[in-house]
Short mmCIF file of N, CA and C in Angstrom, two decimals:
data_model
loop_
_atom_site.label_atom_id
_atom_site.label_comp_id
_atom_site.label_asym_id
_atom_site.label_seq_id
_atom_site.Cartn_x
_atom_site.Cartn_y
_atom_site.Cartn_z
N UNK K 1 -10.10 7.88 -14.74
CA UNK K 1 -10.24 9.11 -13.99
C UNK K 1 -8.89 9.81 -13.91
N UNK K 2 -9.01 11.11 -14.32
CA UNK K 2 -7.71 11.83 -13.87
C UNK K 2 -7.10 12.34 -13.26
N UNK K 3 -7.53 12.02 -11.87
CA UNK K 3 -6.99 12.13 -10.68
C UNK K 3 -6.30 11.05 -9.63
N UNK K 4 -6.67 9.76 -10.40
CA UNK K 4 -6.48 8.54 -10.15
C UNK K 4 -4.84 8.37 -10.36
N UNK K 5 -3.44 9.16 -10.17
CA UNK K 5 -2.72 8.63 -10.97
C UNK K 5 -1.84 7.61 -10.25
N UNK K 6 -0.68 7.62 -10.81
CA UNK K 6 0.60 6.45 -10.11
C UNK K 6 1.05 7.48 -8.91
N UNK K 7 0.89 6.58 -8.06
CA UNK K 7 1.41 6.98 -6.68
C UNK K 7 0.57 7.83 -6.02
N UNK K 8 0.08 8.41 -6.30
CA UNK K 8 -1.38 9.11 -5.81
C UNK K 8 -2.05 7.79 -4.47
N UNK K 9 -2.18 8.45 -2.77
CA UNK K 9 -2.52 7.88 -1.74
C UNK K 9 -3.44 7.59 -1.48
N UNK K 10 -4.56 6.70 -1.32
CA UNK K 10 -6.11 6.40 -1.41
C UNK K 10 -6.09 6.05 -0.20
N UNK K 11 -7.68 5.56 0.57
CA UNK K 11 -7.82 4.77 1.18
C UNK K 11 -9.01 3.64 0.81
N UNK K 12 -9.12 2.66 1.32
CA UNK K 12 -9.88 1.42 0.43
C UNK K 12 -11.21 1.72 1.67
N UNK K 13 -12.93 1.95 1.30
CA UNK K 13 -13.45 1.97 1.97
C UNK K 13 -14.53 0.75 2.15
N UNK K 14 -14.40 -0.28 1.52
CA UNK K 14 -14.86 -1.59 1.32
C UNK K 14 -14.28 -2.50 1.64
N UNK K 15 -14.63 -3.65 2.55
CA UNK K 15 -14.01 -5.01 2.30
C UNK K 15 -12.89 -5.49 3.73
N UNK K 16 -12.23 -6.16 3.72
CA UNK K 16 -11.23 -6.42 4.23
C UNK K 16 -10.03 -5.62 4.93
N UNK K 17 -9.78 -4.74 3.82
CA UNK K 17 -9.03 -3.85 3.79
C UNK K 17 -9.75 -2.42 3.98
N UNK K 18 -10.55 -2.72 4.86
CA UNK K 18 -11.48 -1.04 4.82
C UNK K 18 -10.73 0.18 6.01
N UNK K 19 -10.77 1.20 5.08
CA UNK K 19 -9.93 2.16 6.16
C UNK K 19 -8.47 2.13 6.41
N UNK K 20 -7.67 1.19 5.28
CA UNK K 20 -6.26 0.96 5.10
C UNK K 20 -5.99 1.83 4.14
N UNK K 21 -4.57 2.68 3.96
CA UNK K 21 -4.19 3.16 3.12
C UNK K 21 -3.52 2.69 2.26
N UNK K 22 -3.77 2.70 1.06
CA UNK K 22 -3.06 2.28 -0.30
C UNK K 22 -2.27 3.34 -1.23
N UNK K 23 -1.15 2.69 -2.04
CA UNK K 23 -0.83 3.70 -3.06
C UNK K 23 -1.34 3.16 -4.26
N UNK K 24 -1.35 4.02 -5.24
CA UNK K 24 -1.86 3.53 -6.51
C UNK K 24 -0.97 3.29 -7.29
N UNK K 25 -0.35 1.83 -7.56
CA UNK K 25 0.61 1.28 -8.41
C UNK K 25 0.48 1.35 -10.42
N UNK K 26 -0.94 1.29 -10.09
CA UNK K 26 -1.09 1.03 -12.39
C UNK K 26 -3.20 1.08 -11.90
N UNK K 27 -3.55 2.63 -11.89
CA UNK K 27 -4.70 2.55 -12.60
C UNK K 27 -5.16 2.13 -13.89
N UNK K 28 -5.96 1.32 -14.10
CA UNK K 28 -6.73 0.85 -15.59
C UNK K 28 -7.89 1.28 -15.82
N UNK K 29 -8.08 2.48 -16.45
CA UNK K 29 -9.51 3.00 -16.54
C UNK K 29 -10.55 3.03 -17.26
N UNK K 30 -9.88 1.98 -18.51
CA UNK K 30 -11.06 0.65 -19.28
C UNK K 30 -11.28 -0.28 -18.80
N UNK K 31 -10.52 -1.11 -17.63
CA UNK K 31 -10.75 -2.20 -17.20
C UNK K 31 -9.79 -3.03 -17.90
N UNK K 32 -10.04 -4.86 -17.95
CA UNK K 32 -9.41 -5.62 -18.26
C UNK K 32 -10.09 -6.61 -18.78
N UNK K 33 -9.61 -7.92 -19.36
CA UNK K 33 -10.68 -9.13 -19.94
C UNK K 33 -10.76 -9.53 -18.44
N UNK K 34 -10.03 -9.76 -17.35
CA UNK K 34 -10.61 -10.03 -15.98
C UNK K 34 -11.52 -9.89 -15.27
N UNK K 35 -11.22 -8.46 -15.19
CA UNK K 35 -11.55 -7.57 -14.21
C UNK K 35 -12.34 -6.19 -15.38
N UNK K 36 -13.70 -6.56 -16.10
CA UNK K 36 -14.18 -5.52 -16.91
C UNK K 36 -14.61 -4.30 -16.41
N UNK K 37 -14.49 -3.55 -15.20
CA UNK K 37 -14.94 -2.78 -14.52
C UNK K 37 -13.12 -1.54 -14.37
N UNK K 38 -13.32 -0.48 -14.27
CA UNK K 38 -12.31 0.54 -13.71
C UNK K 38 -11.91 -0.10 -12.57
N UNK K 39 -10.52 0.00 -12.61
CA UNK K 39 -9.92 -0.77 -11.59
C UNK K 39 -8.45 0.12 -11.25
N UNK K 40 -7.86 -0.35 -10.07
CA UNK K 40 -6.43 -0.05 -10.28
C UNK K 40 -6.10 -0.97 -9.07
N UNK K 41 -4.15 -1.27 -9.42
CA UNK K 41 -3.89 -2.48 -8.71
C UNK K 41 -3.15 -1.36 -7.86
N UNK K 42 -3.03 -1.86 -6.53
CA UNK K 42 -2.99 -1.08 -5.08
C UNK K 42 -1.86 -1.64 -4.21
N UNK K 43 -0.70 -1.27 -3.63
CA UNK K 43 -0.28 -1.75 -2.69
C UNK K 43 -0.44 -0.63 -1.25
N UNK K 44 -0.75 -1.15 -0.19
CA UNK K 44 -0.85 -0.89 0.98
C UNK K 44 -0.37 -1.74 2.19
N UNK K 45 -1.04 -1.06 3.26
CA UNK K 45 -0.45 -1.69 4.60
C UNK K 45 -1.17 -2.55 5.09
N UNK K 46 -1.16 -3.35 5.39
CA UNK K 46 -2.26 -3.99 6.60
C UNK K 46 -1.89 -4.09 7.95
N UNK K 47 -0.60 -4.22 8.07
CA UNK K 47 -0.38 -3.79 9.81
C UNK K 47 0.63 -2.80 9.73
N UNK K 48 0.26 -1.55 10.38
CA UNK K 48 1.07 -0.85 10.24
C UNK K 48 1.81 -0.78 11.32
N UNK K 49 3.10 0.26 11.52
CA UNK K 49 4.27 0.28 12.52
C UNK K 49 3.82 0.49 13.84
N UNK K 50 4.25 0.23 15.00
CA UNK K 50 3.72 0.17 16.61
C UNK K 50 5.03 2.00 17.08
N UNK K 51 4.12 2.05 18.10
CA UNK K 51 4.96 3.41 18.29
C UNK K 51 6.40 3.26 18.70
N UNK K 52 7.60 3.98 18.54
CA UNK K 52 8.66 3.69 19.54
C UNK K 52 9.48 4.79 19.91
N UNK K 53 9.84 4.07 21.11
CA UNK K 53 10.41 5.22 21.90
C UNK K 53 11.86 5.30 22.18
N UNK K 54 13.03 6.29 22.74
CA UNK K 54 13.83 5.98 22.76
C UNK K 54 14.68 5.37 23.79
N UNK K 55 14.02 4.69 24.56
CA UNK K 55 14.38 4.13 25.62
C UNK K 55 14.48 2.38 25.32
N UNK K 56 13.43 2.29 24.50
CA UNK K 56 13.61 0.63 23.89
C UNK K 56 15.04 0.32 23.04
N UNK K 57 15.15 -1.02 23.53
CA UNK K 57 16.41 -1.56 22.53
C UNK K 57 16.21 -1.59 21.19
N UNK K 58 17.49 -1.52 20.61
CA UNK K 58 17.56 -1.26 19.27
C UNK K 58 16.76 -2.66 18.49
N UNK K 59 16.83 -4.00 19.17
CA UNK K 59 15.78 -5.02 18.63
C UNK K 59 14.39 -4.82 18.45
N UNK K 60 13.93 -4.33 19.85
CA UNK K 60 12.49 -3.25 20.13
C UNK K 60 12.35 -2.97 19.41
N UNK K 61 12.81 -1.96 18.83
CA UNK K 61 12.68 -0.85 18.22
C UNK K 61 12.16 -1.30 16.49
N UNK K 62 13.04 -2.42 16.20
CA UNK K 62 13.41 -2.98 14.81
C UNK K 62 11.90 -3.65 14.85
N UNK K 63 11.91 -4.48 15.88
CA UNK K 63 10.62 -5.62 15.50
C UNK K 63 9.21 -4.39 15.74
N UNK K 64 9.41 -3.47 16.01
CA UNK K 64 8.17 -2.77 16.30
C UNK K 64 7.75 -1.99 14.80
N UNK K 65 8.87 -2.03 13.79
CA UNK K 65 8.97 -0.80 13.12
C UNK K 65 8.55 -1.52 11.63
N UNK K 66 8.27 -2.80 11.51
CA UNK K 66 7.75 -3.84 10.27
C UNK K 66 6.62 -3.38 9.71
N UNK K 67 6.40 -3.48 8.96
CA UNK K 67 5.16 -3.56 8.50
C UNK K 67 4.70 -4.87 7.73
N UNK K 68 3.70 -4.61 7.60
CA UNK K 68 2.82 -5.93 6.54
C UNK K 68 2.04 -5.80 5.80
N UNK K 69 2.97 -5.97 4.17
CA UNK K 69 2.01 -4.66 3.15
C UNK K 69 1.05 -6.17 2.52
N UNK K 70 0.20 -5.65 1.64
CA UNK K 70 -1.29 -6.40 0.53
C UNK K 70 -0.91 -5.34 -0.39
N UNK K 71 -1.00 -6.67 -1.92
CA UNK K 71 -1.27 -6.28 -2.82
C UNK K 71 -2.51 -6.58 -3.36
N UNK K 72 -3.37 -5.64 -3.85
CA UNK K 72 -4.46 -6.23 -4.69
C UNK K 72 -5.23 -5.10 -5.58
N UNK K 73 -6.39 -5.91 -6.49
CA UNK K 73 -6.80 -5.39 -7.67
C UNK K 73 -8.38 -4.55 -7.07
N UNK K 74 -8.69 -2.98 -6.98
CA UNK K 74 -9.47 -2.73 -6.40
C UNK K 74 -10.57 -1.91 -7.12
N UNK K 75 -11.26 -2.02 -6.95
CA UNK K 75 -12.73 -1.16 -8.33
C UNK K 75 -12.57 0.16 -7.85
N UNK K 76 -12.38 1.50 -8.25
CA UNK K 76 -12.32 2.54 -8.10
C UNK K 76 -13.62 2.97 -7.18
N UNK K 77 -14.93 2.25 -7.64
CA UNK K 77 -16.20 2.69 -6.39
C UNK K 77 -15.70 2.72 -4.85
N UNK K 78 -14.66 1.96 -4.60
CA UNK K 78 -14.30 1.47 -3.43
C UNK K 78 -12.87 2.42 -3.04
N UNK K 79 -12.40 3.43 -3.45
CA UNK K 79 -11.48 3.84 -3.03
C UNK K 79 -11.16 5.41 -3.05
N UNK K 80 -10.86 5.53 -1.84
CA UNK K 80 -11.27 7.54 -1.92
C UNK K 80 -9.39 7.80 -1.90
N UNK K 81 -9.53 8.61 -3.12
CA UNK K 81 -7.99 9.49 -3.06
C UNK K 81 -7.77 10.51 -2.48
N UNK K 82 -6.83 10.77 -1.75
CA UNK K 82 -6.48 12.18 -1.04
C UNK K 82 -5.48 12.77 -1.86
N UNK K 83 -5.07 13.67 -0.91
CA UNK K 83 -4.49 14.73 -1.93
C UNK K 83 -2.70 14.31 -1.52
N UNK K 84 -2.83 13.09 -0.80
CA UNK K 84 -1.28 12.93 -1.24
C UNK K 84 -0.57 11.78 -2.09
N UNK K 85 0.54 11.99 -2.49
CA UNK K 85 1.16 11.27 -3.14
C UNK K 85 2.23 10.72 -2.81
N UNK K 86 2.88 9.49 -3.21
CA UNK K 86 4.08 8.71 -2.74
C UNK K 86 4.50 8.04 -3.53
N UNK K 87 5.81 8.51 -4.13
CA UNK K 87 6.74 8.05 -5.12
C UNK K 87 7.50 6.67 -4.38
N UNK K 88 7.33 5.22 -4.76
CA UNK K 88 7.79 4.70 -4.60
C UNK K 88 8.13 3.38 -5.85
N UNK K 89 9.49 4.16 -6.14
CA UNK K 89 9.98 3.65 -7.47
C UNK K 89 10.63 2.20 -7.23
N UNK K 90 10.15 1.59 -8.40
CA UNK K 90 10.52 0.05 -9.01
C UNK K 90 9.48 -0.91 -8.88
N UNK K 91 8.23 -0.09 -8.35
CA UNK K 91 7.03 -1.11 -8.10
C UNK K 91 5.98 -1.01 -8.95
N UNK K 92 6.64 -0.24 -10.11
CA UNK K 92 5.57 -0.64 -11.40
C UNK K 92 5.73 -1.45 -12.02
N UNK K 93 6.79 -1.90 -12.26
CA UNK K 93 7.83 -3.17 -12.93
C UNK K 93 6.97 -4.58 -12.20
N UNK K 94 7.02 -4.69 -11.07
CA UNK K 94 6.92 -5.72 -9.89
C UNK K 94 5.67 -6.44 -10.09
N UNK K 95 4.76 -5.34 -9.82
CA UNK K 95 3.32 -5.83 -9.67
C UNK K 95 2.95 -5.32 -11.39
N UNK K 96 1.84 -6.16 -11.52
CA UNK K 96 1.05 -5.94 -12.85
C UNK K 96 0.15 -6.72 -12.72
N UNK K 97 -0.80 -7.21 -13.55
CA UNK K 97 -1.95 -7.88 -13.64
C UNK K 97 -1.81 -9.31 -13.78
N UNK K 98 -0.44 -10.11 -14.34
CA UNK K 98 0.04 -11.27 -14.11
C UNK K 98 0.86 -11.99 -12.77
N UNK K 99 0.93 -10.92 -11.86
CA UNK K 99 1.14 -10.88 -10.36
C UNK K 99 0.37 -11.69 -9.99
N UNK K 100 -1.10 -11.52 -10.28
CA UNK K 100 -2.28 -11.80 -9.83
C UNK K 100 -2.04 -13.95 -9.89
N UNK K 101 -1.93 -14.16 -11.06
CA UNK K 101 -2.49 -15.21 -11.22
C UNK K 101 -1.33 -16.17 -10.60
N UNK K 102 -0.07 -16.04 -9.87
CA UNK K 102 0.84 -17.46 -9.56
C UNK K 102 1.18 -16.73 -8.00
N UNK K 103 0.53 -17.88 -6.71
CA UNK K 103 0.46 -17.11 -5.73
C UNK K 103 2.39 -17.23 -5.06
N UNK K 104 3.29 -18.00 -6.06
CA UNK K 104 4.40 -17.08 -5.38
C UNK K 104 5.03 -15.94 -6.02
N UNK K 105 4.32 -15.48 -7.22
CA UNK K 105 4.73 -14.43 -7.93
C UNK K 105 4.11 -13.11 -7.20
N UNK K 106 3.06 -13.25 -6.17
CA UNK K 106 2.33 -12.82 -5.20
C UNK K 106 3.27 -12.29 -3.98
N UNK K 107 3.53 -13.39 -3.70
CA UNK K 107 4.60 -13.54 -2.25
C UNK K 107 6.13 -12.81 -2.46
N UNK K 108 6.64 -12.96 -3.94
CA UNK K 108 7.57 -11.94 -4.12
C UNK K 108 7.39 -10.62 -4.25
N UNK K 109 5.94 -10.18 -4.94
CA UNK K 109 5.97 -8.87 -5.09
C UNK K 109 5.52 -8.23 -3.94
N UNK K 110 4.83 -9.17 -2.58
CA UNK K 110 4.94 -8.35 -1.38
C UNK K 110 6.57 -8.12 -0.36
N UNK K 111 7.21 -9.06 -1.04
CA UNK K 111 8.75 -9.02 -0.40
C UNK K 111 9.05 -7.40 -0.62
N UNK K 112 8.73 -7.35 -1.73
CA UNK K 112 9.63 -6.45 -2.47
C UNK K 112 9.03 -4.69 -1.67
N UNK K 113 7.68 -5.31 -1.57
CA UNK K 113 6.62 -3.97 -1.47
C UNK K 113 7.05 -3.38 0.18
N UNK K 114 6.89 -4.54 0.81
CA UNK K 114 7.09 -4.45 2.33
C UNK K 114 9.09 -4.03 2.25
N UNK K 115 9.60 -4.44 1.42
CA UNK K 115 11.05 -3.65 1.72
C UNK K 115 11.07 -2.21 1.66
N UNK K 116 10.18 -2.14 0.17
CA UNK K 116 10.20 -0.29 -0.08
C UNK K 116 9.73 0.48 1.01
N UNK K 117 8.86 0.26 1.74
CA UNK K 117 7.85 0.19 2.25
C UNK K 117 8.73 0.88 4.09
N UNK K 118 8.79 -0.21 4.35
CA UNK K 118 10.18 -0.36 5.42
C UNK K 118 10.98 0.96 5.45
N UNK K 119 11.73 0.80 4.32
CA UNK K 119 13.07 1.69 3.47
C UNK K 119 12.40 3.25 4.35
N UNK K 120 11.26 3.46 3.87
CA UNK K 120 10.30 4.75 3.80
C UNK K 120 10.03 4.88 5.17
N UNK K 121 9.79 4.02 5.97
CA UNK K 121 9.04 4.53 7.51
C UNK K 121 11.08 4.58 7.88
N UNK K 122 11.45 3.96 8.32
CA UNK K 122 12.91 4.18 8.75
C UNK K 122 13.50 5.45 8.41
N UNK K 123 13.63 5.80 7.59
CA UNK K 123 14.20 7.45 6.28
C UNK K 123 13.22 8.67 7.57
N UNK K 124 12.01 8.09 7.74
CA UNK K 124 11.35 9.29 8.38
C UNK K 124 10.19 9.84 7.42
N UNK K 125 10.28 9.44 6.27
CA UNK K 125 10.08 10.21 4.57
C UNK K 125 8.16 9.60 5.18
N UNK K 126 7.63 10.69 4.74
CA UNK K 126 5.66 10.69 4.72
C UNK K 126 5.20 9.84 6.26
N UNK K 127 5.22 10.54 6.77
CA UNK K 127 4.80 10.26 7.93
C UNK K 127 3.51 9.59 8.24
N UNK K 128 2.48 10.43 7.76
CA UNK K 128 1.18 10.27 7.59
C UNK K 128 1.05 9.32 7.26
N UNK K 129 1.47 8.46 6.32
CA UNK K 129 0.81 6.89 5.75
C UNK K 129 1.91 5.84 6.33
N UNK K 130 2.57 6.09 7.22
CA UNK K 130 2.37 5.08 8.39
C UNK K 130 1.80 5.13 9.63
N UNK K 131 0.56 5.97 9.56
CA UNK K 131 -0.25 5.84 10.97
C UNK K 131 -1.21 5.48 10.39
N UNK K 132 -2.04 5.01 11.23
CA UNK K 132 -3.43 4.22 11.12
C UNK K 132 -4.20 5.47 11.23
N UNK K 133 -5.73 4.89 10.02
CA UNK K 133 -6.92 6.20 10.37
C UNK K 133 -7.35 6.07 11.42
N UNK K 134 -7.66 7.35 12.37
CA UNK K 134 -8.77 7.03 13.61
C UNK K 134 -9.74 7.38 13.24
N UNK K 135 -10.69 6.76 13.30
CA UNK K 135 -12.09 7.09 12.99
C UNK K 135 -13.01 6.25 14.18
#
């Protein structure tokens, strides 16, 4: 699909992760010998940042401001794109489809995801995809 691209902001409306926002790291829109269905591999949030104010200590402030990103492989039926986008460079390299199979090759590429990740809510940079949907 050609609207599907890299970095382009979804949200996942199936599963576990339903109503979390994702970016789109490497759409595959033949599929894979895995995974034979349209797919693209996704990093997102699963807990996102707590509010803060400026009256809390600068520790406050720090432990409130974490996040806790998921990586995973998601069927396009399951994921609605919006119209924004988020450049977050060096995480095409990171994650790929051999991510998948060694679960600490897993655990590093969320190190890495949750730093960028971090980097971005601190900067101030896209506001919007560190708040949670209300619905």
């Amino acid at each position: 699909m050609k609207f599907l691209k890299v970095g382009r902001v979804a949200i996942i409306t199936r599963g576990r992760y339903a109503g979390k926002k994702v970016v789109i790291i490497q759409p595959l829109d033949s599929g894979s010998k895995s995974h034979s269905f349209p797919h693209a591999l996704v990093a997102g949030i699963e807990r996102y940042p707590s509010g803060v104010t400026r009256r809390m200590s600068k520790a406050r402030q720090a432990k409130r401001s974490k996040v806790k990103p998921f990586i995973k492989i998601v069927n396009y039926n399951h994921i609605m794109p919006t119209r924004y986008t988020l450049e977050l460079e060096g995480l095409k390299n990171v994650i790929t489809n051999d991510t998948f199979k060694e679960p600490s090759q897993r655990e590093e590429a969320k190190k890495t995801v949750k730093k960028s990740l971090e980097e971005r809510y601190t900067t101030g940079k896209n506001r919007w995809f560190f708040t949670p949907l209300r619905f």
